[in-house]
Short mmCIF file of C-alpha atoms in Angstrom, two decimals:
data_model
loop_
_atom_site.label_atom_id
_atom_site.label_comp_id
_atom_site.label_asym_id
_atom_site.label_seq_id
_atom_site.Cartn_x
_atom_site.Cartn_y
_atom_site.Cartn_z
CA MET A 1 6.91 -46.98 22.43
CA GLN A 2 5.95 -47.23 18.75
CA LEU A 3 2.70 -46.86 16.81
CA TYR A 4 1.37 -49.84 14.87
CA ALA A 5 -1.62 -50.78 12.74
CA LEU A 6 -2.63 -54.43 12.55
CA GLY A 7 -5.59 -56.05 10.88
CA LEU A 8 -7.16 -57.44 7.76
CA ASN A 9 -9.50 -56.04 5.13
CA HIS A 10 -11.30 -56.78 1.86
CA HIS A 11 -7.98 -56.73 0.02
CA THR A 12 -6.39 -59.46 2.17
CA ALA A 13 -9.25 -61.59 3.54
CA PRO A 14 -12.48 -63.11 2.20
CA LEU A 15 -15.79 -62.28 3.81
CA SER A 16 -15.82 -65.63 5.65
CA ILE A 17 -12.68 -64.56 7.56
CA ARG A 18 -13.70 -60.91 8.02
CA GLU A 19 -16.92 -62.05 9.67
CA ARG A 20 -15.04 -64.10 12.26
CA VAL A 21 -12.83 -61.26 13.49
CA ALA A 22 -15.41 -58.49 13.42
CA PHE A 23 -16.22 -56.75 16.72
CA GLN A 24 -19.84 -56.30 17.70
CA PRO A 25 -20.49 -52.73 18.96
CA GLU A 26 -21.69 -53.97 22.35
CA ARG A 27 -18.39 -55.84 22.92
CA LEU A 28 -16.07 -53.08 21.80
CA ASP A 29 -15.46 -51.50 25.22
CA ASP A 30 -14.66 -54.88 26.76
CA ALA A 31 -12.32 -55.64 23.87
CA LEU A 32 -10.42 -52.36 24.30
CA HIS A 33 -10.01 -52.90 28.03
CA ASN A 34 -8.98 -56.51 27.48
CA LEU A 35 -6.38 -55.54 24.86
CA THR A 36 -4.72 -52.95 27.11
CA HIS A 37 -5.16 -54.84 30.38
CA ALA A 38 -1.78 -56.59 30.28
CA ARG A 39 -0.08 -53.20 29.74
CA THR A 40 1.93 -54.62 26.85
CA VAL A 41 -0.31 -52.49 24.63
CA ARG A 42 -0.45 -49.02 26.18
CA GLU A 43 -2.93 -47.27 23.88
CA ALA A 44 -5.48 -48.82 21.51
CA ALA A 45 -8.39 -48.11 19.18
CA ILE A 46 -10.37 -50.66 17.15
CA LEU A 47 -11.93 -50.01 13.74
CA SER A 48 -14.41 -52.72 12.79
CA THR A 49 -16.54 -52.44 9.63
CA CYS A 50 -17.92 -54.89 7.09
CA ASN A 51 -14.75 -54.47 5.04
CA ARG A 52 -12.03 -54.32 7.70
CA THR A 53 -11.01 -55.03 11.27
CA GLU A 54 -7.98 -53.00 12.35
CA LEU A 55 -6.19 -52.26 15.61
CA TYR A 56 -4.32 -49.00 16.01
CA PHE A 57 -2.08 -49.17 19.05
CA ALA A 58 1.11 -48.11 20.82
CA THR A 59 3.41 -50.82 22.13
CA GLU A 60 6.92 -52.22 22.20
CA GLN A 61 5.73 -55.74 21.28
CA PRO A 62 3.35 -55.72 18.26
CA GLN A 63 3.08 -59.51 18.16
CA HIS A 64 1.03 -59.38 21.35
CA ALA A 65 -1.78 -57.63 19.44
CA ALA A 66 -1.96 -60.38 16.78
CA ASP A 67 -2.05 -63.07 19.47
CA TRP A 68 -4.77 -61.16 21.30
CA LEU A 69 -6.92 -60.64 18.17
CA ALA A 70 -7.00 -64.37 17.44
CA SER A 71 -7.56 -65.31 21.08
CA PHE A 72 -10.37 -62.80 21.62
CA HIS A 73 -12.32 -64.31 18.73
CA GLN A 74 -11.51 -67.86 19.86
CA LEU A 75 -9.38 -68.56 16.81
CA SER A 76 -5.87 -69.87 16.44
CA LEU A 77 -3.28 -67.43 15.16
CA LYS A 78 -2.60 -69.90 12.36
CA GLU A 79 -6.15 -69.41 11.08
CA VAL A 80 -5.91 -65.63 10.73
CA SER A 81 -2.21 -64.89 10.25
CA PRO A 82 -2.23 -65.48 6.45
CA TYR A 83 -4.66 -62.56 6.12
CA LEU A 84 -3.11 -60.17 8.65
CA TYR A 85 -0.90 -57.18 7.94
CA THR A 86 1.17 -55.29 10.49
CA TYR A 87 2.39 -51.78 9.74
CA PRO A 88 5.16 -50.24 11.84
CA GLN A 89 5.18 -46.58 12.74
CA ARG A 90 5.56 -44.64 9.44
CA ASP A 91 3.49 -47.15 7.49
CA ALA A 92 0.86 -47.27 10.24
CA ILE A 93 0.44 -43.49 10.16
CA ARG A 94 0.21 -43.49 6.38
CA HIS A 95 -2.28 -46.36 6.46
CA VAL A 96 -4.77 -44.71 8.80
CA PHE A 97 -4.51 -41.46 6.80
CA ARG A 98 -5.32 -43.40 3.60
CA VAL A 99 -8.17 -45.32 5.22
CA ALA A 100 -9.90 -42.18 6.53
CA SER A 101 -9.41 -40.44 3.16
CA GLY A 102 -11.16 -43.26 1.30
CA LEU A 103 -8.06 -44.40 -0.61
CA ASP A 104 -8.18 -47.92 0.84
CA SER A 105 -11.94 -48.45 0.50
CA MET A 106 -13.75 -50.96 -1.67
CA VAL A 107 -15.39 -47.90 -3.25
CA LEU A 108 -12.60 -45.35 -3.87
CA GLY A 109 -13.26 -42.08 -2.06
CA GLU A 110 -16.43 -43.25 -0.30
CA PRO A 111 -17.27 -40.90 2.59
CA GLN A 112 -18.73 -43.37 5.11
CA ILE A 113 -15.33 -44.63 6.28
CA LEU A 114 -14.37 -41.27 7.78
CA GLY A 115 -17.38 -41.41 10.09
CA GLN A 116 -16.46 -44.97 11.05
CA VAL A 117 -12.88 -43.92 11.92
CA LYS A 118 -14.24 -41.03 14.00
CA ASP A 119 -16.53 -43.46 15.82
CA ALA A 120 -13.59 -45.80 16.53
CA ALA A 121 -11.65 -42.88 18.03
CA ARG A 122 -14.64 -41.80 20.11
CA ARG A 123 -15.15 -45.32 21.50
CA ALA A 124 -11.47 -45.55 22.44
CA GLU A 125 -11.67 -42.14 24.13
CA GLU A 126 -14.72 -43.20 26.13
CA ALA A 127 -13.09 -46.50 27.09
CA GLY A 128 -9.99 -44.66 28.34
CA THR A 129 -7.59 -46.45 25.98
CA MET A 130 -6.69 -43.38 23.93
CA GLY A 131 -3.43 -41.84 25.10
CA THR A 132 -1.44 -38.87 23.86
CA LEU A 133 -0.05 -40.64 20.78
CA LEU A 134 -3.34 -41.97 19.44
CA HIS A 135 -5.19 -38.77 20.30
CA LYS A 136 -2.73 -36.76 18.22
CA LEU A 137 -2.76 -39.40 15.48
CA PHE A 138 -6.54 -39.23 15.06
CA GLN A 139 -6.56 -35.44 15.21
CA ASN A 140 -4.13 -35.45 12.30
CA THR A 141 -6.08 -38.21 10.53
CA PHE A 142 -9.28 -36.17 10.48
CA ALA A 143 -7.43 -33.08 9.28
CA VAL A 144 -5.80 -35.06 6.46
CA ALA A 145 -9.11 -36.61 5.37
CA LYS A 146 -10.75 -33.18 5.32
CA GLU A 147 -7.92 -31.76 3.22
CA VAL A 148 -8.01 -34.65 0.75
CA ARG A 149 -11.76 -34.40 0.29
CA SER A 150 -11.82 -30.61 0.00
CA THR A 151 -8.83 -30.15 -2.32
CA THR A 152 -9.02 -33.20 -4.60
CA ALA A 153 -11.77 -34.84 -6.64
CA ILE A 154 -11.23 -38.20 -4.94
CA GLY A 155 -14.92 -38.81 -4.27
CA ALA A 156 -16.35 -37.08 -7.33
CA ASN A 157 -15.42 -39.43 -10.16
CA ILE A 158 -17.07 -42.49 -11.66
CA VAL A 159 -14.35 -44.99 -10.84
CA SER A 160 -16.00 -48.41 -10.97
CA MET A 161 -18.68 -50.41 -12.72
CA ALA A 162 -20.77 -50.15 -9.59
CA ALA A 163 -20.55 -46.36 -9.48
CA ALA A 164 -21.35 -46.24 -13.19
CA ALA A 165 -24.52 -48.28 -12.59
CA VAL A 166 -25.78 -45.62 -10.20
CA HIS A 167 -24.70 -42.84 -12.55
CA LEU A 168 -26.63 -44.29 -15.50
CA SER A 169 -29.69 -44.88 -13.32
CA GLU A 170 -29.60 -41.23 -12.29
CA ARG A 171 -29.86 -40.27 -15.96
CA ILE A 172 -33.32 -41.86 -16.09
CA PHE A 173 -34.66 -41.21 -12.59
CA GLU A 174 -34.38 -37.81 -10.99
CA ARG A 175 -34.01 -39.29 -7.51
CA ILE A 176 -32.80 -42.80 -6.69
CA SER A 177 -34.38 -42.32 -3.26
CA ASP A 178 -37.82 -42.76 -4.87
CA GLN A 179 -36.96 -46.05 -6.59
CA ARG A 180 -37.03 -49.75 -5.73
CA VAL A 181 -33.86 -51.69 -6.61
CA LEU A 182 -33.53 -55.43 -7.25
CA PHE A 183 -30.10 -57.08 -7.18
CA ILE A 184 -29.85 -60.49 -8.86
CA GLY A 185 -26.85 -62.42 -7.53
CA ALA A 186 -24.80 -62.00 -4.36
CA GLY A 187 -21.19 -61.92 -5.51
CA GLU A 188 -18.56 -59.23 -5.12
CA MET A 189 -19.87 -57.06 -7.99
CA ILE A 190 -23.40 -57.08 -6.59
CA GLU A 191 -21.96 -56.25 -3.17
CA LEU A 192 -20.16 -53.25 -4.67
CA CYS A 193 -23.29 -52.11 -6.52
CA ALA A 194 -25.36 -52.43 -3.36
CA ALA A 195 -22.82 -50.28 -1.51
CA HIS A 196 -23.12 -47.54 -4.13
CA PHE A 197 -26.90 -47.65 -4.38
CA ALA A 198 -27.22 -47.69 -0.59
CA GLY A 199 -25.42 -44.34 -0.56
CA ALA A 200 -28.32 -42.90 -2.61
CA ASN A 201 -30.90 -44.19 -0.06
CA PRO A 202 -33.31 -45.98 -2.44
CA ARG A 203 -36.88 -46.60 -1.34
CA GLU A 204 -36.26 -50.36 -1.14
CA MET A 205 -33.49 -52.84 -1.95
CA VAL A 206 -33.95 -56.58 -2.46
CA VAL A 207 -31.33 -59.28 -3.11
CA ALA A 208 -32.30 -62.39 -5.06
CA ASN A 209 -29.88 -65.32 -5.20
CA ARG A 210 -29.90 -69.08 -5.62
CA THR A 211 -28.28 -69.46 -2.21
CA GLU A 212 -30.48 -67.61 0.24
CA ALA A 213 -27.83 -67.61 3.01
CA ARG A 214 -25.37 -65.76 0.79
CA ALA A 215 -28.08 -63.29 -0.22
CA GLN A 216 -28.79 -62.67 3.45
CA VAL A 217 -25.13 -61.81 4.11
CA VAL A 218 -25.16 -59.10 1.44
CA ALA A 219 -28.65 -57.87 2.33
CA SER A 220 -27.86 -57.52 6.04
CA ARG A 221 -25.02 -55.13 5.27
CA PHE A 222 -27.28 -52.63 3.56
CA GLY A 223 -30.67 -53.11 5.19
CA ALA A 224 -32.04 -54.93 2.14
CA GLN A 225 -34.62 -57.71 1.85
CA VAL A 226 -34.06 -61.21 0.47
CA MET A 227 -36.10 -63.21 -2.03
CA ARG A 228 -35.84 -66.49 -3.92
CA LEU A 229 -34.34 -66.36 -7.40
CA ASP A 230 -37.25 -68.30 -8.90
CA ALA A 231 -39.71 -65.66 -7.68
CA ILE A 232 -38.30 -62.84 -9.82
CA GLY A 233 -40.85 -63.21 -12.59
CA ASP A 234 -43.76 -62.69 -10.18
CA VAL A 235 -42.44 -59.44 -8.67
CA LEU A 236 -40.27 -57.89 -11.41
CA ALA A 237 -42.88 -55.21 -12.12
CA GLN A 238 -42.43 -53.82 -8.60
CA PHE A 239 -38.84 -52.71 -9.28
CA ASP A 240 -37.61 -49.60 -11.06
CA ILE A 241 -33.94 -50.62 -11.23
CA VAL A 242 -32.61 -54.15 -11.75
CA VAL A 243 -28.90 -54.95 -11.42
CA SER A 244 -27.84 -58.49 -12.31
CA CYS A 245 -24.51 -60.29 -12.09
CA THR A 246 -24.53 -64.08 -11.70
CA ALA A 247 -22.47 -66.95 -13.08
CA SER A 248 -25.46 -68.48 -14.86
CA PRO A 249 -24.62 -69.90 -18.30
CA LEU A 250 -28.10 -68.93 -19.56
CA PRO A 251 -30.13 -65.70 -19.23
CA ILE A 252 -32.16 -65.39 -16.03
CA VAL A 253 -34.38 -62.55 -17.19
CA GLY A 254 -36.06 -63.25 -20.54
CA LEU A 255 -37.90 -61.04 -23.00
CA GLY A 256 -41.33 -62.40 -22.10
CA MET A 257 -40.77 -61.84 -18.38
CA VAL A 258 -39.85 -58.19 -18.97
CA GLU A 259 -42.74 -57.59 -21.40
CA ARG A 260 -45.20 -58.76 -18.73
CA ALA A 261 -43.51 -56.54 -16.13
CA ILE A 262 -43.70 -53.45 -18.39
CA LYS A 263 -47.38 -54.07 -19.04
CA ALA A 264 -48.04 -54.37 -15.29
CA ARG A 265 -46.09 -51.15 -14.72
CA ARG A 266 -48.21 -49.39 -17.35
CA HIS A 267 -45.05 -48.57 -19.27
CA LYS A 268 -43.30 -46.78 -16.43
CA PRO A 269 -39.56 -46.77 -17.32
CA MET A 270 -37.23 -49.42 -15.92
CA VAL A 271 -33.43 -49.39 -15.79
CA MET A 272 -31.75 -52.77 -16.18
CA VAL A 273 -28.01 -53.20 -15.66
CA ASP A 274 -26.49 -56.49 -16.82
CA LEU A 275 -22.96 -56.96 -15.48
CA ALA A 276 -22.78 -60.68 -16.21
CA VAL A 277 -20.68 -62.41 -18.86
CA PRO A 278 -22.41 -64.33 -20.38
CA ARG A 279 -25.48 -62.10 -20.08
CA ASP A 280 -28.14 -62.53 -17.42
CA ILE A 281 -30.70 -60.47 -19.37
CA GLU A 282 -31.65 -61.38 -22.94
CA ALA A 283 -30.28 -58.85 -25.41
CA GLU A 284 -33.71 -58.41 -27.04
CA VAL A 285 -34.94 -56.74 -23.86
CA GLY A 286 -32.96 -53.65 -24.82
CA ALA A 287 -35.24 -53.08 -27.82
CA LEU A 288 -38.33 -52.50 -25.64
CA ASP A 289 -39.47 -48.88 -25.58
CA ASP A 290 -39.64 -48.45 -21.79
CA ILE A 291 -36.51 -50.39 -20.90
CA PHE A 292 -33.08 -48.80 -20.53
CA LEU A 293 -30.70 -51.76 -20.67
CA TYR A 294 -27.00 -51.24 -19.98
CA THR A 295 -24.30 -53.90 -20.38
CA VAL A 296 -20.73 -54.22 -19.16
CA ASP A 297 -19.50 -52.40 -22.28
CA ASP A 298 -21.83 -49.44 -21.64
CA LEU A 299 -20.58 -49.08 -18.08
CA ALA A 300 -16.97 -49.44 -19.19
CA GLN A 301 -17.35 -46.31 -21.34
CA VAL A 302 -18.53 -44.32 -18.31
CA VAL A 303 -15.66 -45.63 -16.20
CA ASP A 304 -13.07 -44.83 -18.88
CA ALA A 305 -14.29 -41.24 -18.98
CA GLY A 306 -13.44 -40.85 -15.30
CA LEU A 307 -10.06 -42.59 -15.34
CA GLU A 308 -7.88 -39.56 -15.99
CA SER A 309 -9.48 -37.41 -13.31
CA ARG A 310 -9.42 -40.32 -10.87
CA GLN A 311 -5.72 -40.94 -11.36
CA GLN A 312 -4.91 -37.28 -10.85
CA ALA A 313 -7.03 -37.14 -7.69
CA VAL A 314 -5.25 -40.19 -6.23
CA ILE A 315 -1.83 -38.67 -7.00
CA GLU A 316 -2.82 -35.41 -5.31
CA ALA A 317 -4.24 -37.25 -2.30
CA GLU A 318 -1.11 -39.39 -1.87
CA GLU A 319 1.08 -36.26 -1.97
CA ILE A 320 -0.99 -34.66 0.78
CA ILE A 321 -0.80 -37.82 2.88
CA ASN A 322 2.97 -38.23 2.46
CA THR A 323 3.54 -34.63 3.55
CA ARG A 324 1.28 -35.07 6.56
CA VAL A 325 3.03 -38.33 7.55
CA ASP A 326 6.37 -36.50 7.63
CA GLY A 327 4.80 -33.77 9.75
CA PHE A 328 3.39 -36.22 12.26
CA LEU A 329 6.69 -38.10 12.54
CA HIS A 330 8.45 -34.80 13.15
CA TRP A 331 6.02 -34.12 16.00
CA MET A 332 6.75 -37.57 17.45
CA GLN A 333 10.51 -37.05 17.24
CA ALA A 334 10.21 -33.63 18.87
CA ARG A 335 8.09 -35.20 21.59
CA ASP A 336 10.78 -37.84 22.19
CA ALA A 337 13.32 -35.04 22.68
CA VAL A 338 11.25 -33.29 25.36
CA PRO A 339 12.76 -35.19 28.36
CA THR A 340 16.29 -34.40 27.14
CA ILE A 341 15.44 -30.74 26.60
CA LYS A 342 13.90 -30.58 30.05
CA ALA A 343 16.96 -32.21 31.66
CA LEU A 344 19.31 -29.86 29.78
CA ARG A 345 17.44 -26.78 30.96
CA GLN A 346 17.38 -28.08 34.54
CA HIS A 347 21.14 -28.64 34.38
CA ALA A 348 21.74 -25.12 33.05
CA GLU A 349 19.44 -23.67 35.72
CA MET A 350 21.39 -25.48 38.45
CA LEU A 351 24.68 -24.04 37.13
CA ARG A 352 23.15 -20.56 36.97
CA THR A 353 21.86 -20.82 40.54
CA VAL A 354 25.26 -21.90 41.89
CA GLU A 355 27.09 -19.02 40.18
CA LEU A 356 24.42 -16.51 41.17
CA GLU A 357 24.64 -17.53 44.85
CA ARG A 358 28.44 -17.21 44.73
CA ALA A 359 28.18 -13.75 43.15
CA SER A 360 25.59 -12.61 45.71
CA LYS A 361 27.88 -13.61 48.60
CA LEU A 362 30.82 -11.73 47.07
CA LEU A 363 28.70 -8.61 46.59
CA ALA A 364 27.50 -8.87 50.20
CA LYS A 365 31.16 -8.84 51.31
CA GLY A 366 31.70 -5.60 49.41
CA GLU A 367 33.65 -6.98 46.45
CA ASP A 368 33.93 -4.83 43.34
CA PRO A 369 30.64 -5.42 41.36
CA GLN A 370 32.46 -5.34 38.00
CA LYS A 371 34.87 -8.07 39.13
CA VAL A 372 31.96 -10.12 40.55
CA LEU A 373 30.05 -9.89 37.24
CA ASP A 374 33.19 -10.83 35.32
CA ALA A 375 33.74 -13.85 37.59
CA LEU A 376 30.04 -14.80 37.23
CA SER A 377 30.22 -14.80 33.43
CA HIS A 378 33.49 -16.76 33.35
CA GLY A 379 32.15 -19.27 35.85
CA LEU A 380 29.02 -19.89 33.74
CA ILE A 381 31.05 -20.25 30.55
CA ASN A 382 33.46 -22.72 32.13
CA LYS A 383 30.67 -24.87 33.54
CA LEU A 384 28.56 -24.82 30.36
CA MET A 385 31.54 -25.60 28.16
CA HIS A 386 32.87 -28.38 30.38
CA GLY A 387 30.56 -31.05 28.95
CA PRO A 388 31.12 -30.35 25.20
CA THR A 389 34.87 -29.87 25.70
CA ARG A 390 35.18 -33.16 27.60
CA PHE A 391 33.11 -34.87 24.89
CA LEU A 392 35.53 -33.65 22.20
CA ASN A 393 38.68 -34.51 24.17
CA GLN A 394 37.53 -38.07 24.89
CA SER A 395 36.65 -38.80 21.24
CA GLU A 396 39.17 -40.78 19.22
CA GLY A 397 39.66 -41.77 15.57
CA GLU A 398 36.56 -41.53 13.37
CA GLN A 399 34.47 -40.66 16.41
CA GLN A 400 36.46 -37.45 16.86
CA ALA A 401 35.43 -36.14 13.42
CA ASP A 402 31.79 -37.03 14.15
CA ALA A 403 32.03 -35.35 17.54
CA SER A 404 33.47 -32.19 16.00
CA ARG A 405 30.69 -32.01 13.40
CA LEU A 406 28.06 -32.54 16.09
CA VAL A 407 29.41 -29.79 18.33
CA GLN A 408 29.76 -27.40 15.39
CA GLN A 409 26.16 -28.08 14.42
CA LEU A 410 24.95 -27.85 18.02
CA PHE A 411 26.51 -24.43 18.61
CA ASN A 412 26.05 -23.19 15.03
CA LEU A 413 29.81 -22.62 14.73
CA ASN A 414 29.85 -22.66 10.91
CA SER A 415 27.32 -19.86 10.63
CA HIS A 416 28.52 -16.56 9.15
CA ASP A 417 25.71 -14.61 10.87
#
């Protein structure tokens, strides 16, 4: 029985595919029971977020899990297999450690994923699909994530344009939680920015996009509202922070539009972040007294300042994870040896019982106790040494040298202690 991780995430699959294999919370228990029903998969947990769907499971036939994932969502395996990854034991352990530590997230070091992994483990526990292996795996996973977060700066650095947008906004506004945020566009960069701003719990978030359906997809992830792109001019004054990133060849937000908004706001400051190339916001807007306009170049400077500390934090985190993976594998190997250890002790106990009964009978007949003890010790030695001696005598050729080394190691014969 081996551990595996199977799934897809934002690195391997577009949103259109991730949506189709996501598990709704109300169906998760049924899915877990269904996955383990055939007994091919013995233990299972399912992690399903907006960025990933992953199965962590113990089995002898990992392909069954891929077939099941496609079938459960009424898809053909051909449709999802190009986006799937399957990690065998060591890689699976390392993967779940990295996921929980925030190393595999869209936003490096983000803390929400740890809570989502804990929830996945809790649901599996409640569904009865968490066995000894997965229980121990998740215990170790949470310990690793805690160590990474407490001993490295993995979540403390400005590591992306999106994080820099929040950082620069915080320079102007004491609390993002008091501000209203408008996102113009609905692409990947806006999605990243929304994820970062959502972590600061702004008063309101709104997504404006030419395609309302796409805007709704992004907005639904973060509890935001949706509006038409052509309505921006009418409501711009209501927003304290504007983040724009579209593929428009011409500016969407002009100088006149912003001047009217500032007048309506009675010159209350406004942060505007333009991540588009070419620009979405006219450059002249930056000259207005109450506007703090930041471009891609401004954010790049903030990101560059955090690069060195980010790289060091990732190196430190990976070292922790690699050490912990080795430790968990050692536990698994020791666990695999338990039946053999148990059988060995039972065998030795049987030999001891036989010799002890023989000695007791001799003592009852009045035999010399010293001779009985001597016979007892010789009898135990002969019986215990019979197996290793026979093993050595039956070995031939190269196997004999291997057998000799094994027995020497087993009985510590090369020790000078």
